[in-house]
CSV table of C-alpha atoms in Angstrom, one decimal:
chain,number,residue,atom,x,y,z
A,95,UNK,CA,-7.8,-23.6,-12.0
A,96,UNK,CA,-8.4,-27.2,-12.1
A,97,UNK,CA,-10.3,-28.8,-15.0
A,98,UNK,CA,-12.6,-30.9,-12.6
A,99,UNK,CA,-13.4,-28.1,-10.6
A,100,UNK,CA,-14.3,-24.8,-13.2
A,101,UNK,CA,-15.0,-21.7,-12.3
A,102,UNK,CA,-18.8,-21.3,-12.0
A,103,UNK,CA,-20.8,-18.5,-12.9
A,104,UNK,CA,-24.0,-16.8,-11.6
A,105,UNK,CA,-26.2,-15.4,-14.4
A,106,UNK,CA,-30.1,-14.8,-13.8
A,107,UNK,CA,-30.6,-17.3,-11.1
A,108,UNK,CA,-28.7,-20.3,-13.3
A,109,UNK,CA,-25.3,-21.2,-12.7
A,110,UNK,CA,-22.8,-21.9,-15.6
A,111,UNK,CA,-19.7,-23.6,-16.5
A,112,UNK,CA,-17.0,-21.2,-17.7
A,113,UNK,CA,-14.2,-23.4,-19.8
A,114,UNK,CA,-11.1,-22.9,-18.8
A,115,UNK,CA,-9.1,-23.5,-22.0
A,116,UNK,CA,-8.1,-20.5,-23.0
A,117,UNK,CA,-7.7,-19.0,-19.5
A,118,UNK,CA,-4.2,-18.6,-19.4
A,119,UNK,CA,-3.4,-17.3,-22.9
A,120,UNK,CA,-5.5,-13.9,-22.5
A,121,UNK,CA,-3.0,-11.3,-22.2
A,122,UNK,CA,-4.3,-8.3,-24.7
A,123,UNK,CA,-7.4,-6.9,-26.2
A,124,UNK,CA,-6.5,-8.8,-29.4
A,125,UNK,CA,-6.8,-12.3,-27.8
A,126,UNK,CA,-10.8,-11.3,-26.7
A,127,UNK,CA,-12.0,-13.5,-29.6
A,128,UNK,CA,-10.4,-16.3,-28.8
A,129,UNK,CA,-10.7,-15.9,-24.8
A,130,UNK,CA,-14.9,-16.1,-26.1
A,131,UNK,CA,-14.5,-18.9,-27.8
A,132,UNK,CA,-13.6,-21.5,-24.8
A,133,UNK,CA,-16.5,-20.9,-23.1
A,134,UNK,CA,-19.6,-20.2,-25.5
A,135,UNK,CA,-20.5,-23.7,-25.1
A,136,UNK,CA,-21.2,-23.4,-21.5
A,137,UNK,CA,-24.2,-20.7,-22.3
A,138,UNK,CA,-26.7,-21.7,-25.0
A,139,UNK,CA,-29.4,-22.7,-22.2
A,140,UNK,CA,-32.5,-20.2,-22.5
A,141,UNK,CA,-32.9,-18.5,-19.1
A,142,UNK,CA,-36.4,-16.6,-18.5
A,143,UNK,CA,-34.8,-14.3,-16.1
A,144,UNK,CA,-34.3,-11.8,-19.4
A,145,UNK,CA,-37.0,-9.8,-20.6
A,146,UNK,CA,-37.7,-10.2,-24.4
A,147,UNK,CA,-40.1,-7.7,-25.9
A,148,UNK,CA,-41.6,-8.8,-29.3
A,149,UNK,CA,-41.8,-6.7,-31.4
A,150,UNK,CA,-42.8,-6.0,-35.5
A,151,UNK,CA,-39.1,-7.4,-36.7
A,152,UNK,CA,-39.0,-10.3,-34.3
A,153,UNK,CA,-37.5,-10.1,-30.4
A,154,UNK,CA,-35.6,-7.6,-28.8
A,155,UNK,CA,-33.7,-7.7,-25.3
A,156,UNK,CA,-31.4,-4.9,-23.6
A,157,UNK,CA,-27.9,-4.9,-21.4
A,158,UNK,CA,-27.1,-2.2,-19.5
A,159,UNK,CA,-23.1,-1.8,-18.7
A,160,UNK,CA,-20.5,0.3,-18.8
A,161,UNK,CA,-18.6,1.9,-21.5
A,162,UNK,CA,-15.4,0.6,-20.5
A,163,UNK,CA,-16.4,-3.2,-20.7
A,164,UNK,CA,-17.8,-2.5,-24.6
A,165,UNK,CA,-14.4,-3.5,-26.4
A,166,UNK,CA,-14.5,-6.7,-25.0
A,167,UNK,CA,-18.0,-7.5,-27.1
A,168,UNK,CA,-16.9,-6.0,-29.8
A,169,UNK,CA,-13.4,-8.0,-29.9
A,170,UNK,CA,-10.6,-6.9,-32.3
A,171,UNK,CA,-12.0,-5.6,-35.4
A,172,UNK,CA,-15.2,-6.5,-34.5
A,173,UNK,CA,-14.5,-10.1,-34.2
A,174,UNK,CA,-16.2,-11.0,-31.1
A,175,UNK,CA,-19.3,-9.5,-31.9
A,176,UNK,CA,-19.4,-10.8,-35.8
A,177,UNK,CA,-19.1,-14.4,-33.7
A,178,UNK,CA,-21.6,-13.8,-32.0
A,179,UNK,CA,-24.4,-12.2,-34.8
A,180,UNK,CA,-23.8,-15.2,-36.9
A,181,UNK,CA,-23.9,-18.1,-34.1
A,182,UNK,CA,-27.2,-16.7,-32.4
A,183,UNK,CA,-28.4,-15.5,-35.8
A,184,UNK,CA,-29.2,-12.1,-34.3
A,185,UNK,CA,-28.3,-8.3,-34.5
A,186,UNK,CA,-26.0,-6.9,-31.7
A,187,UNK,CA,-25.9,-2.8,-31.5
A,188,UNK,CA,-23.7,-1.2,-29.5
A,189,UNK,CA,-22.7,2.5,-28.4
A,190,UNK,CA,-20.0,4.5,-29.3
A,191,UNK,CA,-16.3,4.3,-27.2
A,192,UNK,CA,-17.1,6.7,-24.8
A,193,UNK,CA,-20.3,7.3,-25.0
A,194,UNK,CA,-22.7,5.1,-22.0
A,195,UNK,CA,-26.0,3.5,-23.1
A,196,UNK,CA,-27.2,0.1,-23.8
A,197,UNK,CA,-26.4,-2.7,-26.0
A,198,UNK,CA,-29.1,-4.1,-28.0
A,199,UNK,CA,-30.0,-7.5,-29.5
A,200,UNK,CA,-32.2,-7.7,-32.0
A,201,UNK,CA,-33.0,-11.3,-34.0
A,202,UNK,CA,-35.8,-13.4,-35.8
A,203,UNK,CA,-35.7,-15.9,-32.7
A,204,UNK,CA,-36.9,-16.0,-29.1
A,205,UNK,CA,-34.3,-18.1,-28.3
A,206,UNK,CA,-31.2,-16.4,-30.5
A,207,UNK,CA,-31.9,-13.3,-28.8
A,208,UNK,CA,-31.6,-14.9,-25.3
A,209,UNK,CA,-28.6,-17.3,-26.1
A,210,UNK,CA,-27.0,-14.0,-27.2
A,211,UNK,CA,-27.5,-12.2,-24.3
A,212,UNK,CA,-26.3,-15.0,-22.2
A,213,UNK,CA,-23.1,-14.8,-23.4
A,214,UNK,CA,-22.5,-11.4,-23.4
A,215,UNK,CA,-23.7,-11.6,-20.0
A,216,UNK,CA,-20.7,-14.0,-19.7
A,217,UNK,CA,-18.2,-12.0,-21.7
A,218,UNK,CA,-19.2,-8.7,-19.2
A,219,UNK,CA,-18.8,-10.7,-16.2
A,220,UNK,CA,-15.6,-12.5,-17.2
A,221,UNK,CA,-14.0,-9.0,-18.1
A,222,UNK,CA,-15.4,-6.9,-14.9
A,223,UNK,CA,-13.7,-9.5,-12.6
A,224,UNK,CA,-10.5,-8.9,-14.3
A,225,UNK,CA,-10.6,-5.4,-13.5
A,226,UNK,CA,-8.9,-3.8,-10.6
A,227,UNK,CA,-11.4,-3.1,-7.7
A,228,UNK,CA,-12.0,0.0,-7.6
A,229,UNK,CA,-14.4,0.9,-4.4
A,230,UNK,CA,-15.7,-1.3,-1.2
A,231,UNK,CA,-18.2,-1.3,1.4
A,232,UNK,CA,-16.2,-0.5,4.7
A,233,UNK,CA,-16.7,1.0,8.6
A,234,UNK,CA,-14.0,3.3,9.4
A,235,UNK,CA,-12.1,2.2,12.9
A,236,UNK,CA,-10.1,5.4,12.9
A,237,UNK,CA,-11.2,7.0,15.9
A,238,UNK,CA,-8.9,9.2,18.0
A,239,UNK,CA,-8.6,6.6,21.1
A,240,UNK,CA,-8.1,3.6,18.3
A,241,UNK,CA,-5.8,5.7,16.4
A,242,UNK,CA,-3.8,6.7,19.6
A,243,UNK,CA,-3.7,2.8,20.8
A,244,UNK,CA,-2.6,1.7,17.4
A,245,UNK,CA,0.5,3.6,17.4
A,246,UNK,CA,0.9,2.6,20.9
A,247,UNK,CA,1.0,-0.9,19.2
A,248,UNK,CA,3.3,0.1,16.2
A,249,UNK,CA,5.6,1.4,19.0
A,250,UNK,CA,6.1,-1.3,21.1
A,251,UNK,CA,6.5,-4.0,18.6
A,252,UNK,CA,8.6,-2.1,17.3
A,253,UNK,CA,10.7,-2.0,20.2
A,254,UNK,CA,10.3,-5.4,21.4
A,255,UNK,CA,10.1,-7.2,18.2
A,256,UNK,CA,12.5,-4.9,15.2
A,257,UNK,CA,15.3,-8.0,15.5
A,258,UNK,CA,12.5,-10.3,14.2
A,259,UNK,CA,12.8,-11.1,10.1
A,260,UNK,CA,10.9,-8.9,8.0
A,261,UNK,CA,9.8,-6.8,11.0
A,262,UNK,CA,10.0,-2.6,10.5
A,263,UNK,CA,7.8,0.6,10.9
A,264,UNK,CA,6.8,0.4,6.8
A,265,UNK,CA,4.7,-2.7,7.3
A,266,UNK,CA,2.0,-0.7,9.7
A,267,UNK,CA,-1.1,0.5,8.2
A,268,UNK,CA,-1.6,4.2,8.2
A,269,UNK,CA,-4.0,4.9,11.6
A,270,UNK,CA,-6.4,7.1,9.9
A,271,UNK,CA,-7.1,4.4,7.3
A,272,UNK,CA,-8.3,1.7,9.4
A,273,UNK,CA,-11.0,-0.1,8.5
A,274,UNK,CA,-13.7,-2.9,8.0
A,275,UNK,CA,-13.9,-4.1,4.8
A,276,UNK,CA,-17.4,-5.7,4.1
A,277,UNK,CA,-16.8,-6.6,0.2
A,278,UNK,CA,-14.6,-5.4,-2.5
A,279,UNK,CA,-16.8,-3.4,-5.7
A,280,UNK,CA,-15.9,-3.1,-9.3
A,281,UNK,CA,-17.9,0.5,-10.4
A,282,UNK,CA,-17.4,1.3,-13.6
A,283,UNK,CA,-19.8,4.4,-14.0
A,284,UNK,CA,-21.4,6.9,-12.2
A,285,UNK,CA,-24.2,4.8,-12.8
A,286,UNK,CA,-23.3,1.7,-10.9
A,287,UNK,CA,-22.1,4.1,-8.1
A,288,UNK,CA,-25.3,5.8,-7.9
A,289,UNK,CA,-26.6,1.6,-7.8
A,290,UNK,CA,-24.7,0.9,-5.1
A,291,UNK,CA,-25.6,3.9,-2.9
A,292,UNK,CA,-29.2,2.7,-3.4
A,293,UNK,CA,-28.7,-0.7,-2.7
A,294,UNK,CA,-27.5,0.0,0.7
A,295,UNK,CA,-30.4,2.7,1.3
A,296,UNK,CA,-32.9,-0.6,0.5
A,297,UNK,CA,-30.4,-2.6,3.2
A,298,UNK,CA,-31.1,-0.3,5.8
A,299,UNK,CA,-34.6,-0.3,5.4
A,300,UNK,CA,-35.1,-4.3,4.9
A,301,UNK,CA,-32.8,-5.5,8.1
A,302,UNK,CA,-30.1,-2.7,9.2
A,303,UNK,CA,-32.3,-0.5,10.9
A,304,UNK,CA,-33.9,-4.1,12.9
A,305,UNK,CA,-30.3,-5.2,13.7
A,306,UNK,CA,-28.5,-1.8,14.7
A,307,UNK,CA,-32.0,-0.9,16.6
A,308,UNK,CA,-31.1,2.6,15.0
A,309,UNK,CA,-28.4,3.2,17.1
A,310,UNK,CA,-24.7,2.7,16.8
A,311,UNK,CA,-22.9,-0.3,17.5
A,312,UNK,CA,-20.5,-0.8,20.2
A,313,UNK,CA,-17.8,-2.7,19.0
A,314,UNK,CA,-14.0,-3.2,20.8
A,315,UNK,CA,-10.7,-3.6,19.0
A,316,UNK,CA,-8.8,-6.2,20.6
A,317,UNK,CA,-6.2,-9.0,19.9
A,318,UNK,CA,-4.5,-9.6,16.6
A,319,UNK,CA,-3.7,-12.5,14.9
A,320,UNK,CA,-2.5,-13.8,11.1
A,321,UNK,CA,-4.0,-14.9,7.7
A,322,UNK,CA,-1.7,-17.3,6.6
A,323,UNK,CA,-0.9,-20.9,8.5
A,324,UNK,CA,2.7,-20.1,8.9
A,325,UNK,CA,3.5,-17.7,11.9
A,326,UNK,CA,6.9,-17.4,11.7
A,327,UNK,CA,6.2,-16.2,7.7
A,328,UNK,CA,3.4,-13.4,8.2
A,329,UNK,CA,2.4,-11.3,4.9
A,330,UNK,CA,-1.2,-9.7,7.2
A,331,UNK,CA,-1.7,-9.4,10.5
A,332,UNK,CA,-5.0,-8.1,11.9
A,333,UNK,CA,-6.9,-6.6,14.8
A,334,UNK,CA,-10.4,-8.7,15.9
A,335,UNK,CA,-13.1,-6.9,16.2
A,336,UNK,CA,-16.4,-8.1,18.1
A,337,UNK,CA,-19.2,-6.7,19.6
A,338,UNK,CA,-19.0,-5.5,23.5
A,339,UNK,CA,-22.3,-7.1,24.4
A,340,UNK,CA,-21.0,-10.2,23.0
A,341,UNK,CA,-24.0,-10.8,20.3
A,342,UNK,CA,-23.8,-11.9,16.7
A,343,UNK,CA,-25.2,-8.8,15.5
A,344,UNK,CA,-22.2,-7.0,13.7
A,345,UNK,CA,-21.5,-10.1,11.9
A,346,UNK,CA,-24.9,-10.5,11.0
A,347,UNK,CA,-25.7,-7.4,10.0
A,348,UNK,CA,-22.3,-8.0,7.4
A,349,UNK,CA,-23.4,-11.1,6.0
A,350,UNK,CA,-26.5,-10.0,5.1
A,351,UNK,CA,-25.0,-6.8,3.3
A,352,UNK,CA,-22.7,-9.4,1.3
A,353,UNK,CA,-25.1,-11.8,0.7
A,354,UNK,CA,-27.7,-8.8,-0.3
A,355,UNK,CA,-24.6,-7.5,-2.9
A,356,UNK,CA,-23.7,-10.6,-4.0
A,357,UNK,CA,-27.2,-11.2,-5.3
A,358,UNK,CA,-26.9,-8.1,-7.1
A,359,UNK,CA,-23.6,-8.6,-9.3
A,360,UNK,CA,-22.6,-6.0,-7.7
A,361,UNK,CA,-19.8,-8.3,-5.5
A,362,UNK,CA,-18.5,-11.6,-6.7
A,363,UNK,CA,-19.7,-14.3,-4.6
A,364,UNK,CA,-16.3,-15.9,-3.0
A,365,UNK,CA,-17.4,-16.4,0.4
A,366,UNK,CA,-20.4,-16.8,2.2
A,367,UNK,CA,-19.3,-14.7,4.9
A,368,UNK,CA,-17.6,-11.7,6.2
A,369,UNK,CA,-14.2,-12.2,8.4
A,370,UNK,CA,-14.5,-9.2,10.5
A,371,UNK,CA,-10.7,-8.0,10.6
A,372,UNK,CA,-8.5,-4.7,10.8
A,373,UNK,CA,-5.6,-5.1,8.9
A,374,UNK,CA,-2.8,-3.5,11.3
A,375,UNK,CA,0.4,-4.9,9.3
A,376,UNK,CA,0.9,-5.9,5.7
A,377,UNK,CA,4.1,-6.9,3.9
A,378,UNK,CA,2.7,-5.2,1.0
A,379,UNK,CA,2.9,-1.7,2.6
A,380,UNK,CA,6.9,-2.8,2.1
A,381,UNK,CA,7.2,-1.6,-1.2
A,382,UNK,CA,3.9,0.5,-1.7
A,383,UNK,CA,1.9,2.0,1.6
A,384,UNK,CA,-1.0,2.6,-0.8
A,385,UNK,CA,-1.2,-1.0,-1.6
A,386,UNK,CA,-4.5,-2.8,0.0
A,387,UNK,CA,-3.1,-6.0,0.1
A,388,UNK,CA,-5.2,-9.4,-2.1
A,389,UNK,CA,-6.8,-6.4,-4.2
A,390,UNK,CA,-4.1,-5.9,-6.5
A,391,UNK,CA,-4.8,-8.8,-8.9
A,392,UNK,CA,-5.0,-6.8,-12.3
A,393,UNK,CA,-4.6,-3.9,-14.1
A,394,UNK,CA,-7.3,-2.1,-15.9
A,395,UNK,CA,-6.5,-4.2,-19.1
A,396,UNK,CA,-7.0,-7.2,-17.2
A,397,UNK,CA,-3.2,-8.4,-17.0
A,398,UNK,CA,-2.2,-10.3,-13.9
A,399,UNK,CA,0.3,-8.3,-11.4
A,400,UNK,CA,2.4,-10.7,-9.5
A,401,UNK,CA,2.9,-8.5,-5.8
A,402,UNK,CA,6.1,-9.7,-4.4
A,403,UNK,CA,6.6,-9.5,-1.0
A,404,UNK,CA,8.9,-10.3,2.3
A,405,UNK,CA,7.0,-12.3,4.6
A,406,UNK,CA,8.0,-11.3,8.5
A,407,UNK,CA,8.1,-13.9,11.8
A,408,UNK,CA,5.7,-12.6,13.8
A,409,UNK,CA,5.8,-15.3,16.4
A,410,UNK,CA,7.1,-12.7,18.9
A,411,UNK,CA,4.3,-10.1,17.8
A,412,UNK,CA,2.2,-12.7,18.6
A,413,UNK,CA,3.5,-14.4,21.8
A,414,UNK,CA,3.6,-10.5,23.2
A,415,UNK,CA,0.1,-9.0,22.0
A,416,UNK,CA,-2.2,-11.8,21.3
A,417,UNK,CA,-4.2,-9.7,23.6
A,418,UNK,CA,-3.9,-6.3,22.8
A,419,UNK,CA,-6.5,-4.0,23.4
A,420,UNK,CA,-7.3,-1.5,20.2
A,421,UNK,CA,-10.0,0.6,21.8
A,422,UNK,CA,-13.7,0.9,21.9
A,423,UNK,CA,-15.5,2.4,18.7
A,424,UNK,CA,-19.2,3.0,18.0
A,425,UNK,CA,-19.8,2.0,14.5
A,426,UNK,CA,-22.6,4.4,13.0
A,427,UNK,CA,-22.0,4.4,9.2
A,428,UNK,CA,-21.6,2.0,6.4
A,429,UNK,CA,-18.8,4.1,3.9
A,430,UNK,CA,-18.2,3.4,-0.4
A,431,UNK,CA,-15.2,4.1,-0.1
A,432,UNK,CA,-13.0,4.5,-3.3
A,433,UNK,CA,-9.3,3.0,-3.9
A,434,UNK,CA,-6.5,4.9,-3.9
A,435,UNK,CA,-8.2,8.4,-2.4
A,436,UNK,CA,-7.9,10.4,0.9
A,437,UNK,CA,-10.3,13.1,2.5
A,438,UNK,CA,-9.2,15.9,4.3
A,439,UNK,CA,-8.9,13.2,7.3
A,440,UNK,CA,-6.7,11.4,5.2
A,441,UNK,CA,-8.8,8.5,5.2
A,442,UNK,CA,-10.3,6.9,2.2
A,443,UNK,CA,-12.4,9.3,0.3
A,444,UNK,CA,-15.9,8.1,0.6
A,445,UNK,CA,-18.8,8.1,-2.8
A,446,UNK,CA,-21.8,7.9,-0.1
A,447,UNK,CA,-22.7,5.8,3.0
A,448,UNK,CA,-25.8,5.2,5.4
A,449,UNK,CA,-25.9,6.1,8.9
A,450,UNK,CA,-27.6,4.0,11.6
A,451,UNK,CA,-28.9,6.8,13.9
């Protein structure tokens, strides 16, 4: 991370500064206290998007989060939060290990309240993203003619193309487990599941249904081509997909379900659009076919995995099927779809999903 350019972070409609100082030196729960300290100063600007009851003692505000993320407020041996109380002047309650509610703030000051729930806000935000992802918003592309066409694929480069570097049948993605990806989530509770489901139930009803026209849409599978800028050292290769009329609509219709969970928290804003892609080779599957590729950043207390992998020259692949037709598909349903899980398909096991017809 440079120092000119932070990281920026969305809270409440304000955008704020997050220090990078102490960045690099988090590696266990111990360092929490400190990890708080480098960017406290970044969040003591009142922001009217929380709601502050008065009451008989003074002010009171609420934060709703999971259980998991409490340790990180709290700090080692209370640390973080005892920071906190005393430089906001306020009271911060909060539940039991285990046990999901909310934490409350309670202090003599309007504004002590508020600049402690900023930076808790902060501190929960920090903290999700270093959690592994753990669901995301996806169309599945595994029907049977796609499926079928795919392995014609993994057969011929296979043929054609084995001599190449880094080319061999455990770099292909698993045909029943192709997919869309819309945007990665980070749901910590039955709760935030449950959130998610009825966010995309209000998406269907404020522009899906208007876009789809209630009806599926037609979509073809066709041509691949690479992530990196390097052909000849591939880590992803992917299948385009587009829509058979030739309109915008499917990557519409995604952008606005992004930008729609992006709003929410509920994705992390780092790109204002969707690429619409189907991963058909990853140099990840090398070593692990259940890996999914960027995704595995962190472990679920927040340490950094470094993935190595064996890139592969696909400048054959490419010469030979820049033009390879996939299939046709109808896509009908929108799928939360959690990491790591198989139906009795064997795709991804799916938490709930809207259909367009």
């Amino acid at each position: 991370m440079e120092v000119l350019r932070p990281q920026l972070i969305r809270l409440g409609g304000r955008i704020y500064r997050k220090n990078p100082i102490q960045e690099q030196t988090y590696q266990h729960e111990e360092e929490d206290e400190d990890f708080c300290q480098g960017f406290m100063e970044c969040a003591e600007e009142p922001c009217d998007a929380y709601e502050v009851v008065q009451t008989q003692q003074g002010f009171r505000c609420t934060v709703k989060a999971p259980s998991l993320l409490y340790k990180h407020i709290v700090g080692k041996r209370g640390d973080t939060r005892k920071k906190l109380e005393v430089e906001t002047k306020t009271s911060i309650s909060i539940p039991k290990p285990g046990q999901e509610g909310e934490i409350v703030i309670t202090g003599q000051h309007r504004s002590g309240v508020i600049s402690a729930r900023t930076r808790i806000d902060v501190l929960l935000l920090t903290f999700r993203r270093k959690q592994p992802f753990t669901h995301f918003l996806a169309f599945f592309l595994n029907e049977v003619e796609v499926q079928e066409r795919f392995l014609k694929f993994q057969e011929e480069v296979l043929e054609k193309c084995s001599m190449d570097h880094g080319v061999d049948s455990s770099i292909f993605q698993n045909p029943r487990k192709l997919h869309l990806t819309i945007g990665m989530l980070v749901l910590l509770s039955e709760q935030e599941i449950q959130q998610t489901c009825e966010m995309l139930q209000q998406c269907k009803k404020e522009f899906i249904d208007d876009i789809s026209g209630g009806k599926p849409l037609e979509v073809e599978m066709a041509g691949i081509e690479y992530m990196n800028d390097d052909p000849g050292m591939v880590d992803v290769l992917y299948a385009k997909v587009h829509m058979k009329d030739g309109s915008n609509r499917l990557q519409e219709l995604v952008n606005r379900v992004l930008e729609r969970f992006q709003a929410s928290g509920l994705i992390v804003k780092e790109w204002n659009s969707v690429k619409l892609h189907a991963t058909v080779m990853n140099t990840l599957f090398r070593k692990d076919p259940n890996a999914e590729g960027r995704y595995n950043l962190y472990t679920a207390d927040g340490k950094y995995i470094f993935k190595e992998r064996e890139s592969f020259d696909g400048r054959n692949i490419l010469k030979l099927f820049e033009n390879f037709y996939f299939g046709t598909l109808k896509l009908n349903s929108i799928h939360i779809s959690q990491r790591f899980t198989v139906d009795s398909f064997g795709n991804y096991a799916s938490c709930g999903q809207i259909d367009f017809s």
